[in-house]
Short mmCIF file of C-alpha atoms and ligand atoms in Angstrom, two decimals:
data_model
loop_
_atom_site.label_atom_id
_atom_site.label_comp_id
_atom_site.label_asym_id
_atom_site.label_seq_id
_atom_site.Cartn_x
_atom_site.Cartn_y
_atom_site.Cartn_z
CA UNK A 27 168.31 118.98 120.46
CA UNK A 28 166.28 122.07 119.54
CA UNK A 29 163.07 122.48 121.35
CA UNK A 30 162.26 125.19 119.06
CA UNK A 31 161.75 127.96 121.49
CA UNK A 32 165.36 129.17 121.23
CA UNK A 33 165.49 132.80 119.73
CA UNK A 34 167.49 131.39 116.91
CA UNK A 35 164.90 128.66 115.63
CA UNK A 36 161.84 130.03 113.74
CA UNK A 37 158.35 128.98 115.61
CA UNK A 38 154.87 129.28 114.78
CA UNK A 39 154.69 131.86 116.94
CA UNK A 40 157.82 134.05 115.46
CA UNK A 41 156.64 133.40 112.32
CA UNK A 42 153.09 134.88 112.18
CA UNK A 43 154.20 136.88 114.61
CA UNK A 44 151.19 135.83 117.06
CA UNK A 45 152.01 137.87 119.74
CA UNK A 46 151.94 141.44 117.65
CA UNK A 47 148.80 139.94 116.07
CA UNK A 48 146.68 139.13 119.52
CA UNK A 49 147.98 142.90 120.59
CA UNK A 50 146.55 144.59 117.94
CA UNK A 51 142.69 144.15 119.11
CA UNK A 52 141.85 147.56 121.90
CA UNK A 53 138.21 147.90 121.99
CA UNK A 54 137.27 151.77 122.90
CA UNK A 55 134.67 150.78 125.35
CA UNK A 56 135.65 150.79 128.76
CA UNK A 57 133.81 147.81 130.40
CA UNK A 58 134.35 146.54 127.21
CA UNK A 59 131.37 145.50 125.86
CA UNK A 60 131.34 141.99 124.58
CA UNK A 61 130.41 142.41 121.14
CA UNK A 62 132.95 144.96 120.61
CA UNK A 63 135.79 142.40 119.83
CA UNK A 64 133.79 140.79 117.50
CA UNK A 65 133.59 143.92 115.45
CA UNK A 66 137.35 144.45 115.53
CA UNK A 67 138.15 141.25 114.42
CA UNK A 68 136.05 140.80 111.13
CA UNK A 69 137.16 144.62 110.24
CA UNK A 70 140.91 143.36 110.52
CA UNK A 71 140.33 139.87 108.94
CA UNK A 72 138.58 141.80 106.19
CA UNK A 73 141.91 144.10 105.70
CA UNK A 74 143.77 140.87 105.89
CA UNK A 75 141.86 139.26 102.89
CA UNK A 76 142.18 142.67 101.07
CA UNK A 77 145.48 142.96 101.09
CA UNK A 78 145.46 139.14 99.86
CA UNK A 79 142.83 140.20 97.06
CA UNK A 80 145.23 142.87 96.03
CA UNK A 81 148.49 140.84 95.55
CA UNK A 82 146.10 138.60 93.89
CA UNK A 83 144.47 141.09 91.36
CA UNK A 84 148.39 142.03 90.82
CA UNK A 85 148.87 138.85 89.56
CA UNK A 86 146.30 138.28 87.34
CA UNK A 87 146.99 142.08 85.60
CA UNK A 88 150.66 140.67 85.26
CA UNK A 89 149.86 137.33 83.68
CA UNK A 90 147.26 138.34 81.30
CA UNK A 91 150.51 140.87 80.21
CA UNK A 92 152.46 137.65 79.87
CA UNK A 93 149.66 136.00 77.82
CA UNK A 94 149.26 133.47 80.35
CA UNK A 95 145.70 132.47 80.71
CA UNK A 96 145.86 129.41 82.68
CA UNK A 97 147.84 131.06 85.20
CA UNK A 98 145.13 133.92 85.53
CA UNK A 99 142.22 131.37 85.48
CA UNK A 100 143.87 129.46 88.27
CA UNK A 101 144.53 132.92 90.12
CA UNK A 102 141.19 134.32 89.43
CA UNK A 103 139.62 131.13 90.80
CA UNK A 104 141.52 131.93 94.15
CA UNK A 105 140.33 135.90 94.15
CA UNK A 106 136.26 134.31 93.95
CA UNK A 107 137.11 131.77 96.71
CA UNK A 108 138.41 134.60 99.21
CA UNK A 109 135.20 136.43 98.21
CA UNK A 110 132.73 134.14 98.66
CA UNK A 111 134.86 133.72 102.26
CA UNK A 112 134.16 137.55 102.75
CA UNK A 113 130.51 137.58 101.99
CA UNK A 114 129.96 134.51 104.38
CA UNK A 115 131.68 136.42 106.72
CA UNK A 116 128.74 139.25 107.34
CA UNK A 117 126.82 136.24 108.61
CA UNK A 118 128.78 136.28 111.34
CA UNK A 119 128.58 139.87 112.11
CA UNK A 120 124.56 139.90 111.67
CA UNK A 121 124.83 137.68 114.76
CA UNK A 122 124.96 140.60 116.95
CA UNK A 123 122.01 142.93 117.53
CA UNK A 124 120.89 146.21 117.10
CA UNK A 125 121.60 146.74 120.79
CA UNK A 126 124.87 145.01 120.82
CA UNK A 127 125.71 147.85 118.11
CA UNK A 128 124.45 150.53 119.87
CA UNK A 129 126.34 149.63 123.08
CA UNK A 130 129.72 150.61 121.66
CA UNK A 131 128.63 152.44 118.21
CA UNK A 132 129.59 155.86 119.74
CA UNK A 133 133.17 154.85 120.47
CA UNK A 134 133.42 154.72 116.68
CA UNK A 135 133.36 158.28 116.69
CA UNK A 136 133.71 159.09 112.62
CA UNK A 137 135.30 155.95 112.08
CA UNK A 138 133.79 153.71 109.03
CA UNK A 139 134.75 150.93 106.80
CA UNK A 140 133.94 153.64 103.66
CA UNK A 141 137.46 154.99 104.97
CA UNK A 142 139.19 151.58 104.39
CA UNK A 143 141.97 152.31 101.51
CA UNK A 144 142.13 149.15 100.74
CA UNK A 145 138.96 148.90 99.81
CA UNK A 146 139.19 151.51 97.53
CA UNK A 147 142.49 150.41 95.70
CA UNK A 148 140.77 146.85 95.15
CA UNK A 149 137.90 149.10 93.52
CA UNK A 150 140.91 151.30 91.79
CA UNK A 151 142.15 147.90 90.13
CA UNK A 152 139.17 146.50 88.51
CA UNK A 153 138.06 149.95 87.16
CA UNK A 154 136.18 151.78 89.29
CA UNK A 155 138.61 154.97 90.26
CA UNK A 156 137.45 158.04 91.81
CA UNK A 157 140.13 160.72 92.78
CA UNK A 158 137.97 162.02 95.30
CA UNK A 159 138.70 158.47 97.24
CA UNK A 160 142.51 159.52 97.31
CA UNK A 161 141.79 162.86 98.54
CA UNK A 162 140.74 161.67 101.67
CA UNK A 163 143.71 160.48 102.84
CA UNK A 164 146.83 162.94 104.20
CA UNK A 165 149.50 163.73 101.96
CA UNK A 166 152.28 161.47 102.10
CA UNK A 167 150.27 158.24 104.29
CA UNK A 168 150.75 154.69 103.33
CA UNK A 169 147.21 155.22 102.12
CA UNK A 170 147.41 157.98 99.57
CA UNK A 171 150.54 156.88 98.33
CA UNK A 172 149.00 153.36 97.37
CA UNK A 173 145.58 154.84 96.03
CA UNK A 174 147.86 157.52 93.68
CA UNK A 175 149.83 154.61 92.66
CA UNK A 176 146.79 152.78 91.58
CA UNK A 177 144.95 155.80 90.19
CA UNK A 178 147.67 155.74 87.39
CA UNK A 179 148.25 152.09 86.70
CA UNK A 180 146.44 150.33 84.32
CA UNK A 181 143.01 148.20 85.51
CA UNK A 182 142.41 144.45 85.12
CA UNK A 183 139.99 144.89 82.50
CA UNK A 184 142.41 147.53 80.54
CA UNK A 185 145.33 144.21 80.75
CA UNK A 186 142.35 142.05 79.40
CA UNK A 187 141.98 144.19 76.87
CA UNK A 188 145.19 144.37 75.46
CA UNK A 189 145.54 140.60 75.44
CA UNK A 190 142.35 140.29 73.78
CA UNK A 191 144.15 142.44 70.73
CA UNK A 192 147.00 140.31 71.28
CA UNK A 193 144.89 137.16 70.99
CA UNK A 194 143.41 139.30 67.56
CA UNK A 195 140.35 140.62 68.49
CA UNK A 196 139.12 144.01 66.91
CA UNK A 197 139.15 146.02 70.14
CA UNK A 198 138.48 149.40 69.24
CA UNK A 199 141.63 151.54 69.81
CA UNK A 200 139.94 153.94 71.86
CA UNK A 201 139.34 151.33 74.49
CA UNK A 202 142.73 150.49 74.17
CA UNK A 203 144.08 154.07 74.40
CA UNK A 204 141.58 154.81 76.82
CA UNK A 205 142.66 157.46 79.85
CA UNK A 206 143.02 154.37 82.58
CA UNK A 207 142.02 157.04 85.28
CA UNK A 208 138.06 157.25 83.67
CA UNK A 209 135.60 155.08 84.68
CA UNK A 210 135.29 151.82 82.16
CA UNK A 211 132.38 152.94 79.72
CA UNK A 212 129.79 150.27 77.72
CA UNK A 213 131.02 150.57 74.22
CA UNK A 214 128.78 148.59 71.36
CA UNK A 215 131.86 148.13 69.25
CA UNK A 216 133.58 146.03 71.57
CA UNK A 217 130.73 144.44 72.71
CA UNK A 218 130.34 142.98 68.84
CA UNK A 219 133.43 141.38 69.15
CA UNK A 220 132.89 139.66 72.65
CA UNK A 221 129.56 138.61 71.62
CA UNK A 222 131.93 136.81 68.53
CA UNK A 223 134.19 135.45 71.25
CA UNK A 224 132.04 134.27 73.25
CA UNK A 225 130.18 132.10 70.23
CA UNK A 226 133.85 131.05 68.46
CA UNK A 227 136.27 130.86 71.47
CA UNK A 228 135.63 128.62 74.80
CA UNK A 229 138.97 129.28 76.14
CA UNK A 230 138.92 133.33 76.16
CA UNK A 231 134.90 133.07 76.91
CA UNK A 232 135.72 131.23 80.12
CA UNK A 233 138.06 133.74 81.16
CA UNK A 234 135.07 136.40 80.76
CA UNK A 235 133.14 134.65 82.74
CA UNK A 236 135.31 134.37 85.93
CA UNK A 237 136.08 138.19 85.22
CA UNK A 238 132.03 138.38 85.68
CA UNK A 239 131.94 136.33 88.47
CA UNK A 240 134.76 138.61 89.68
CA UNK A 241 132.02 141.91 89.22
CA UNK A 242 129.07 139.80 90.56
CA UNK A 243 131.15 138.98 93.62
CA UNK A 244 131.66 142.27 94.45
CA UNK A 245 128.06 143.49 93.96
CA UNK A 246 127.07 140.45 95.85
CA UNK A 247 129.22 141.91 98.92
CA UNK A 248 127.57 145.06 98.17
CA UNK A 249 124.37 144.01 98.60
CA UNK A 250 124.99 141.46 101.62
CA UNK A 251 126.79 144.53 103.64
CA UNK A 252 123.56 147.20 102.67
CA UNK A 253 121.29 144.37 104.23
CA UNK A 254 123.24 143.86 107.24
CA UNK A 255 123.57 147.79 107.62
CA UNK A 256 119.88 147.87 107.81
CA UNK A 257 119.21 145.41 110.05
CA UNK A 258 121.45 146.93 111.94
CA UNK A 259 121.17 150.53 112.31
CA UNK A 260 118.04 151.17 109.78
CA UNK A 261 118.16 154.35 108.04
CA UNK A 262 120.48 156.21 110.51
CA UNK A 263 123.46 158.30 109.25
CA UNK A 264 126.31 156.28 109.25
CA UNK A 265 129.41 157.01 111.35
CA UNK A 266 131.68 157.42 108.12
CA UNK A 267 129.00 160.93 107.79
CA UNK A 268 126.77 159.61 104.64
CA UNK A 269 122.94 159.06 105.13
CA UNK A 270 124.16 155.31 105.70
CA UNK A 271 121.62 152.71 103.59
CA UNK A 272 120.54 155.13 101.87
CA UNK A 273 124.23 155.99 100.10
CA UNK A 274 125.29 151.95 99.84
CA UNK A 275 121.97 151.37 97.87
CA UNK A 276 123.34 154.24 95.38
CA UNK A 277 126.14 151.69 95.08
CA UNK A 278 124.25 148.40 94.11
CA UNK A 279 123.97 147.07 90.94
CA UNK A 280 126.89 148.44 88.93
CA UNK A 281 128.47 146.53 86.89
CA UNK A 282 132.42 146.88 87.00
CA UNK A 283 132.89 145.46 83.50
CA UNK A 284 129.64 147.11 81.64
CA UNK A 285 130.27 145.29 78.22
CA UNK A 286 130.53 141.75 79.74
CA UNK A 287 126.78 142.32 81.01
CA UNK A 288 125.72 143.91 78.22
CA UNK A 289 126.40 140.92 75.71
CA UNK A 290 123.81 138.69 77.75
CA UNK A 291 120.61 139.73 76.28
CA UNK A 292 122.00 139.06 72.76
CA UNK A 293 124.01 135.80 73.01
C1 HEM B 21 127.63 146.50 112.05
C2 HEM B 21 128.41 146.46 111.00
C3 HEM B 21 128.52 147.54 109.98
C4 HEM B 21 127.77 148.68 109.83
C5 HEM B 21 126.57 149.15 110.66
C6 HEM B 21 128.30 149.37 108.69
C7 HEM B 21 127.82 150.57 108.22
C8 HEM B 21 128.29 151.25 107.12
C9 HEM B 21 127.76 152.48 106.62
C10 HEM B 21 126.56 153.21 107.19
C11 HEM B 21 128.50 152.84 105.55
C12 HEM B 21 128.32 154.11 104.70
C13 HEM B 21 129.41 155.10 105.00
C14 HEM B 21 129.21 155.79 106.36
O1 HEM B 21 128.53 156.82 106.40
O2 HEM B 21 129.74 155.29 107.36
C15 HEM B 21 129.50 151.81 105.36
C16 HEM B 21 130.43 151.81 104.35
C17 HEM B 21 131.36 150.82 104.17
N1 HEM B 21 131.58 149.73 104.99
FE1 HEM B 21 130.44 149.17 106.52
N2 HEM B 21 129.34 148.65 108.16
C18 HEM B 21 129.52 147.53 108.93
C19 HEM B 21 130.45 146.55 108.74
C20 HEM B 21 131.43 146.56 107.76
C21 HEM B 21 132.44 145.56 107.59
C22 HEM B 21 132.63 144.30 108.42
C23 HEM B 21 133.21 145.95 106.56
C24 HEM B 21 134.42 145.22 106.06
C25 HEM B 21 135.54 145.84 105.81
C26 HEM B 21 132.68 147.19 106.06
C27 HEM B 21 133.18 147.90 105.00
C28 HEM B 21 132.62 149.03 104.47
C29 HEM B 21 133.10 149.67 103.26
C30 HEM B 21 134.24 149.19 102.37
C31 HEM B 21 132.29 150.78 103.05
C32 HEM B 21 132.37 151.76 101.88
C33 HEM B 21 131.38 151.28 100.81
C34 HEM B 21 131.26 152.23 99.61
O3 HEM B 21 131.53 153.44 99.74
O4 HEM B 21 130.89 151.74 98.51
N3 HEM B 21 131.58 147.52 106.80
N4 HEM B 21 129.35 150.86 106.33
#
């Protein structure tokens, strides 16, 4: 009988590949300090749920192209329950203390989540590009490759648009033409016609609303990590080289999807 710990027989542990996994965690400080796992293993859970979030935010772009709105519903209703996951996560991380930080901080070196490329791609998808993000990264690294990839591709909200025409709405053709590089402008013409959608059309309003909890999900992580940061370090530099809190609140309350905001104060 198989035991299951033959090399033939797949196991739990050949699966995930458990053993590759537990290696991957090397703190930098040489005791180590204790908190410093800790900090390793929310950064690489967090890469873990963005790569997750990306194949995700692939699939919704590719069924709203297929016209297949309860597909994306169902799919963006997975994306909001992985972020609310992420934001609950930073409680866990505001469990350790200034001094816990500081014990290890410097064996950061330069190192910062503002370099994580995945992070920036999930940003690239929903809208918000910026080719100074891909710049960063050498020429010819997995990184850079993905980021130019998704500089060029169309955006969530640019695949919601063209269903939206699909479906018959008068979206104005320079959205629809719009260079997909540029960031996703408020435009009052398209905004007329959501504002008719939203008051005619239950099924296509519900899918703007999970594409604005989608937006208010990210701010919400936005906010939750600038809070943490300053409980944390205060209003030191951060390790990435920006003035730290200071730069994240410069990225709090943007909207990703301008127009589905600006419809509120007149429905
Ligand atoms: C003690 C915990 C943390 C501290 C003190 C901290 C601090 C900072 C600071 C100061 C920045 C600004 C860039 C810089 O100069 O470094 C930053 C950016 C960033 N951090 Fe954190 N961070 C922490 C945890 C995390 C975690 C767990 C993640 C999850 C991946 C994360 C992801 C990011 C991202 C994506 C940015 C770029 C944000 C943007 O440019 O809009 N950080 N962090």
């Amino acid at each position: 009988m198989d035991d299951g710990t033959t090399d033939r027989a797949v196991t739990y542990g050949s699966y995930l590949r458990v053993d590759d996994l537990l290696a991957l965690q090397q703190p930098r400080s040489s005791a180590p300090e204790h908190d410093e796992l800790l900090f390793i293993v929310i950064h690489q859970v967090y890469e873990l749920w963005f790569k997750e979030l990306l194949h995700e935010l692939d699939r919704v772009r590719a069924l709203l192209t297929a016209n297949d709105t309860h597909r994306a519903q169902h799919t963006l209703k997975r994306i909001l329950t992985i972020l609310k996951v992420l934001v609950a996560q930073l409680d866990i991380l505001e469990t350790m203390t200034p001094l816990e930080f500081l014990s290890f901080r410097a064996r950061l070196e330069a190192a910062s989540g503002f370099q994580s490329d995945q992070f920036r791609q999930i940003e690239f998808v929903l809208g918000a590009k910026n080719d100074k993000a891909i710049r960063r990264f050498p020429e010819g690294s997995r990184a850079r490759s993905a980021l130019e990839r998704r500089y060029g591709e169309p955006t969530v909200w640019d695949a919601f648009l063209q269903y939206l025409s699909r479906e018959g709405y008068a979206v104005p053709q320079a959205a629809l033409r719009r260079d997909v590089t540029a960031k996703i402008e408020a435009s009052p013409e398209l905004q007329a016609t959501l504002i008719e959608l939203y008051r005619k059309d239950p099924k296509n309003a519900e899918m703007c609303e999970r594409l604005v909890d989608l937006d208010e999900g990210i701010q919400e992580w936005r906010y939750r990590h600038v809070k943490m940061v300053q409980r944390t370090i205060g209003a030191k530099p951060g390790t990435g080289g920006s003035s730290g809190a200071q730069y994240l609140a410069t990225t709090l309350m943007t909207p990703i999807f301008p127009d589905l905001w600006e419809i509120r104060s007149r429905l």
